[in-house]
CSV table of C-alpha atoms in Angstrom, one decimal:
chain,number,residue,atom,x,y,z
A,1,MET,CA,-34.6,156.9,114.9
A,2,GLU,CA,-34.7,153.1,114.9
A,3,ILE,CA,-34.4,151.5,118.3
A,4,ASN,CA,-31.8,148.7,118.3
A,5,PRO,CA,-30.0,146.7,121.0
A,6,GLU,CA,-27.0,149.1,121.1
A,7,ILE,CA,-29.2,152.1,121.8
A,8,LEU,CA,-31.1,150.2,124.5
A,9,LYS,CA,-27.8,149.1,126.1
A,10,ARG,CA,-26.5,152.8,126.1
A,11,TYR,CA,-29.9,153.8,127.6
A,12,ASN,CA,-29.7,151.3,130.4
A,13,GLU,CA,-26.1,152.2,131.1
A,14,HIS,CA,-27.0,156.0,131.1
A,15,THR,CA,-24.5,156.7,128.3
A,16,ALA,CA,-27.1,157.5,125.6
A,17,ASN,CA,-27.3,161.1,124.3
A,18,GLU,CA,-30.5,163.2,124.7
A,19,ALA,CA,-31.9,162.3,121.3
A,20,GLU,CA,-31.4,158.5,121.9
A,21,CYS,CA,-33.0,158.8,125.4
A,22,LYS,CA,-36.0,160.6,124.0
A,23,ALA,CA,-36.4,158.1,121.2
A,24,VAL,CA,-36.2,155.1,123.6
A,25,GLU,CA,-38.8,156.7,126.0
A,26,ASP,CA,-41.1,157.5,123.1
A,27,TRP,CA,-40.7,153.9,121.9
A,28,LEU,CA,-41.5,152.5,125.4
A,29,ASN,CA,-44.6,154.7,125.6
A,30,ASP,CA,-45.9,153.8,122.1
A,31,TYR,CA,-48.1,150.8,122.1
A,32,SER,CA,-49.2,151.2,118.5
A,33,GLU,CA,-46.4,149.3,116.7
A,34,ASP,CA,-44.8,146.0,117.2
A,35,ARG,CA,-41.8,146.6,119.5
A,36,ASN,CA,-40.2,143.2,119.3
A,37,VAL,CA,-36.9,144.4,118.0
A,38,LEU,CA,-34.8,141.7,119.7
A,39,SER,CA,-34.4,138.2,118.2
A,40,SER,CA,-35.2,135.1,120.3
A,41,ASN,CA,-31.4,134.4,120.6
A,42,GLU,CA,-30.8,137.8,121.9
A,43,LEU,CA,-33.7,137.5,124.4
A,44,ASN,CA,-32.4,134.1,125.6
A,45,SER,CA,-28.9,135.5,125.9
A,46,MET,CA,-30.2,138.4,128.0
A,47,LYS,CA,-32.2,136.1,130.1
A,48,HIS,CA,-29.1,133.9,130.9
A,49,SER,CA,-27.1,137.0,131.6
A,50,VAL,CA,-29.7,138.2,134.1
A,51,TRP,CA,-29.7,134.8,135.9
A,52,ARG,CA,-25.9,134.7,136.0
A,53,GLN,CA,-25.9,138.1,137.6
A,54,ILE,CA,-28.5,137.0,140.2
A,55,GLN,CA,-26.4,134.0,141.0
A,56,GLN,CA,-23.3,136.0,141.4
A,57,LYS,CA,-25.1,138.5,143.7
A,58,THR,CA,-26.6,135.8,145.8
A,59,THR,CA,-23.4,133.7,146.2
A,60,GLY,CA,-22.9,133.0,149.9
A,61,ALA,CA,-26.6,133.7,150.7
A,62,ASN,CA,-29.1,131.0,151.6
A,63,VAL,CA,-30.3,130.0,148.2
A,64,VAL,CA,-32.7,127.1,148.2
A,65,GLN,CA,-32.2,124.6,145.4
A,66,PHE,CA,-35.0,122.3,144.6
A,67,THR,CA,-33.7,118.9,143.4
A,68,LYS,CA,-35.5,115.7,143.0
A,69,PRO,CA,-34.8,113.5,146.0
A,70,ARG,CA,-32.7,110.4,145.1
A,71,LYS,CA,-34.2,107.0,145.8
A,72,LYS,CA,-32.2,105.0,148.2
A,73,ASN,CA,-30.8,101.9,146.8
A,74,TYR,CA,-31.0,99.2,149.5
A,75,ALA,CA,-29.9,96.4,147.3
A,76,LEU,CA,-26.1,96.9,147.8
A,77,PRO,CA,-26.2,97.1,151.6
A,78,LEU,CA,-28.6,94.1,151.8
A,79,THR,CA,-26.4,92.0,149.5
A,80,ALA,CA,-23.3,92.9,151.5
A,81,ALA,CA,-25.0,92.0,154.8
A,82,LEU,CA,-26.1,88.7,153.4
A,83,ALA,CA,-22.6,87.9,152.1
A,84,ILE,CA,-21.1,88.7,155.5
A,85,PHE,CA,-23.7,86.5,157.2
A,86,LEU,CA,-22.9,83.6,154.9
A,87,LEU,CA,-19.2,84.1,155.3
A,88,ILE,CA,-19.5,84.1,159.1
A,89,THR,CA,-21.8,81.0,159.0
A,90,VAL,CA,-19.4,79.0,156.9
A,91,ALA,CA,-16.3,80.1,158.9
A,92,TYR,CA,-18.1,79.1,162.2
A,93,GLN,CA,-19.0,75.7,160.8
A,94,ARG,CA,-15.5,75.1,159.6
A,95,TRP,CA,-14.1,76.3,163.0
A,96,THR,CA,-16.4,74.1,165.1
A,97,GLY,CA,-16.5,71.3,162.5
A,98,SER,CA,-20.3,71.3,162.7
A,99,TYR,CA,-21.3,70.3,159.2
A,100,LEU,CA,-25.0,69.5,158.7
A,101,ASN,CA,-24.7,65.8,157.9
A,102,ASP,CA,-22.2,65.1,160.7
A,103,SER,CA,-23.5,67.4,163.4
A,104,ASP,CA,-24.1,64.4,165.8
A,105,ALA,CA,-20.7,62.9,165.4
A,106,ILE,CA,-18.0,62.0,167.9
A,107,VAL,CA,-14.7,63.2,166.3
A,108,ILE,CA,-11.6,61.3,167.4
A,109,THR,CA,-8.3,62.9,166.3
A,110,SER,CA,-5.1,60.8,166.3
A,111,ALA,CA,-1.8,60.9,164.4
A,112,GLN,CA,-3.7,59.5,161.3
A,113,GLY,CA,-6.2,62.4,161.3
A,114,ASP,CA,-9.9,62.7,162.2
A,115,ILE,CA,-12.4,59.8,162.5
A,116,GLU,CA,-16.1,60.7,162.8
A,117,ILE,CA,-18.4,58.3,164.6
A,118,LEU,CA,-22.2,58.8,164.2
A,119,GLU,CA,-23.2,56.3,166.8
A,120,ASP,CA,-24.1,57.4,170.4
A,121,HIS,CA,-21.6,54.8,171.7
A,122,CYS,CA,-18.5,53.3,170.2
A,123,LYS,CA,-15.7,50.9,171.3
A,124,LEU,CA,-12.1,51.7,170.5
A,125,GLN,CA,-8.6,50.5,171.0
A,126,PHE,CA,-5.8,53.0,171.1
A,127,SER,CA,-2.3,53.8,172.2
A,128,GLY,CA,-0.6,57.2,172.7
A,129,TYR,CA,-2.6,60.4,173.0
A,130,LEU,CA,-5.9,61.3,171.4
A,131,GLN,CA,-8.3,64.2,171.2
A,132,VAL,CA,-12.1,63.3,171.5
A,133,PHE,CA,-14.7,65.9,170.6
A,134,ASN,CA,-18.5,65.3,171.1
A,135,ARG,CA,-19.9,67.5,168.4
A,136,SER,CA,-23.4,66.4,169.2
A,137,SER,CA,-26.0,68.2,171.3
A,138,LYS,CA,-26.6,65.0,173.3
A,139,ILE,CA,-24.5,62.9,175.7
A,140,LYS,CA,-22.4,60.2,174.0
A,141,SER,CA,-20.0,57.6,175.3
A,142,ILE,CA,-16.9,55.7,174.3
A,143,GLU,CA,-15.6,52.4,175.7
A,144,CYS,CA,-12.0,51.2,175.6
A,145,THR,CA,-11.3,47.5,174.7
A,146,ASN,CA,-10.0,47.0,178.3
A,147,GLY,CA,-13.6,47.8,179.6
A,148,GLU,CA,-13.1,51.4,180.7
A,149,LYS,CA,-16.1,53.6,179.7
A,150,TYR,CA,-16.2,57.4,179.4
A,151,THR,CA,-19.2,59.7,179.1
A,152,LEU,CA,-18.9,62.6,176.7
A,153,ALA,CA,-20.9,65.8,177.5
A,154,PRO,CA,-22.4,67.7,174.5
A,155,GLY,CA,-20.0,70.1,172.8
A,156,GLU,CA,-17.1,69.1,175.1
A,157,THR,CA,-13.5,68.2,174.0
A,158,TYR,CA,-11.5,65.6,175.9
A,159,TYR,CA,-7.9,64.3,175.8
A,160,LEU,CA,-7.5,60.5,176.1
A,161,GLU,CA,-4.1,59.1,177.0
A,162,THR,CA,-2.3,55.9,177.7
A,163,ILE,CA,0.4,55.9,180.4
A,164,ASP,CA,2.0,52.6,181.3
A,165,GLY,CA,-0.8,50.7,179.7
A,166,LYS,CA,-3.5,52.5,181.7
A,167,HIS,CA,-6.0,54.9,180.1
A,168,SER,CA,-7.2,58.2,181.5
A,169,ILE,CA,-9.4,61.0,180.1
A,170,VAL,CA,-9.2,64.8,180.9
A,171,PRO,CA,-11.9,67.3,179.8
A,172,GLU,CA,-10.4,70.3,178.0
A,173,SER,CA,-12.4,72.6,180.4
A,174,HIS,CA,-10.3,71.3,183.3
A,175,LEU,CA,-7.0,72.3,181.6
A,176,SER,CA,-5.1,75.6,181.9
A,177,PRO,CA,-5.8,78.0,179.0
A,178,ASN,CA,-2.0,78.1,178.5
A,179,ASP,CA,-1.8,74.4,177.9
A,180,ASN,CA,-1.8,73.3,174.2
A,181,TYR,CA,-2.6,69.7,174.6
A,182,SER,CA,-3.5,69.3,170.9
A,183,ARG,CA,0.3,69.4,170.1
A,184,PHE,CA,0.8,66.1,171.9
A,185,ILE,CA,-1.8,64.2,169.7
A,186,ARG,CA,-0.1,61.1,168.4
A,187,GLY,CA,-0.6,57.3,168.5
A,188,ASP,CA,-2.9,54.8,166.8
A,189,VAL,CA,-6.6,54.2,167.2
A,190,LYS,CA,-8.9,51.4,166.0
A,191,ILE,CA,-12.7,52.0,166.2
A,192,TYR,CA,-15.3,49.3,166.5
A,193,PRO,CA,-18.5,51.2,165.8
A,194,GLU,CA,-21.4,50.2,163.5
A,195,LYS,CA,-20.9,53.4,161.5
A,196,ALA,CA,-17.6,55.2,161.2
A,197,LYS,CA,-16.4,57.7,158.6
A,198,ASN,CA,-12.6,58.2,158.2
A,199,ASN,CA,-11.6,61.7,157.0
A,200,VAL,CA,-7.9,61.1,156.8
């Protein structure tokens, strides 16, 4: 009797008759002939079938899978962090007005806009209400044409006003947080410095 896959299947399922069982057992015990009766496709199919059955039986069990660890890509997080840092830096510079070439300026805001003064001291004539900001890290000063002089602390904002022809200056730090003095900025100013840059 020739041993073929159908007989082997019946033998494994215990449905083969006595003659088929004896033929399979004789064939298994006989090492004299070439017993490779299954093609390579059939062997591969059986192999995959066995692995599928093992996977189905072990579903839910602790099966260890060996996978190649992925390399972490640090480029995207570093790029994002750098972009956020640059955005914050630019926003801070715009908010404080601290641009690199004008970091030591006195900024005087009037109804006409901002005037930046690079000198440590300047003379001005004004009427109305002004905002004065010492953007520098050093003490600066301003002098009115009537002879009144004011010292400006580094990084401090002041409000300069004229009432009945008399000038006065108030540091923003002395004002109430609820006061919005910048809404009153109006009037004219004329600067007499050696270097002034108008940003109107």
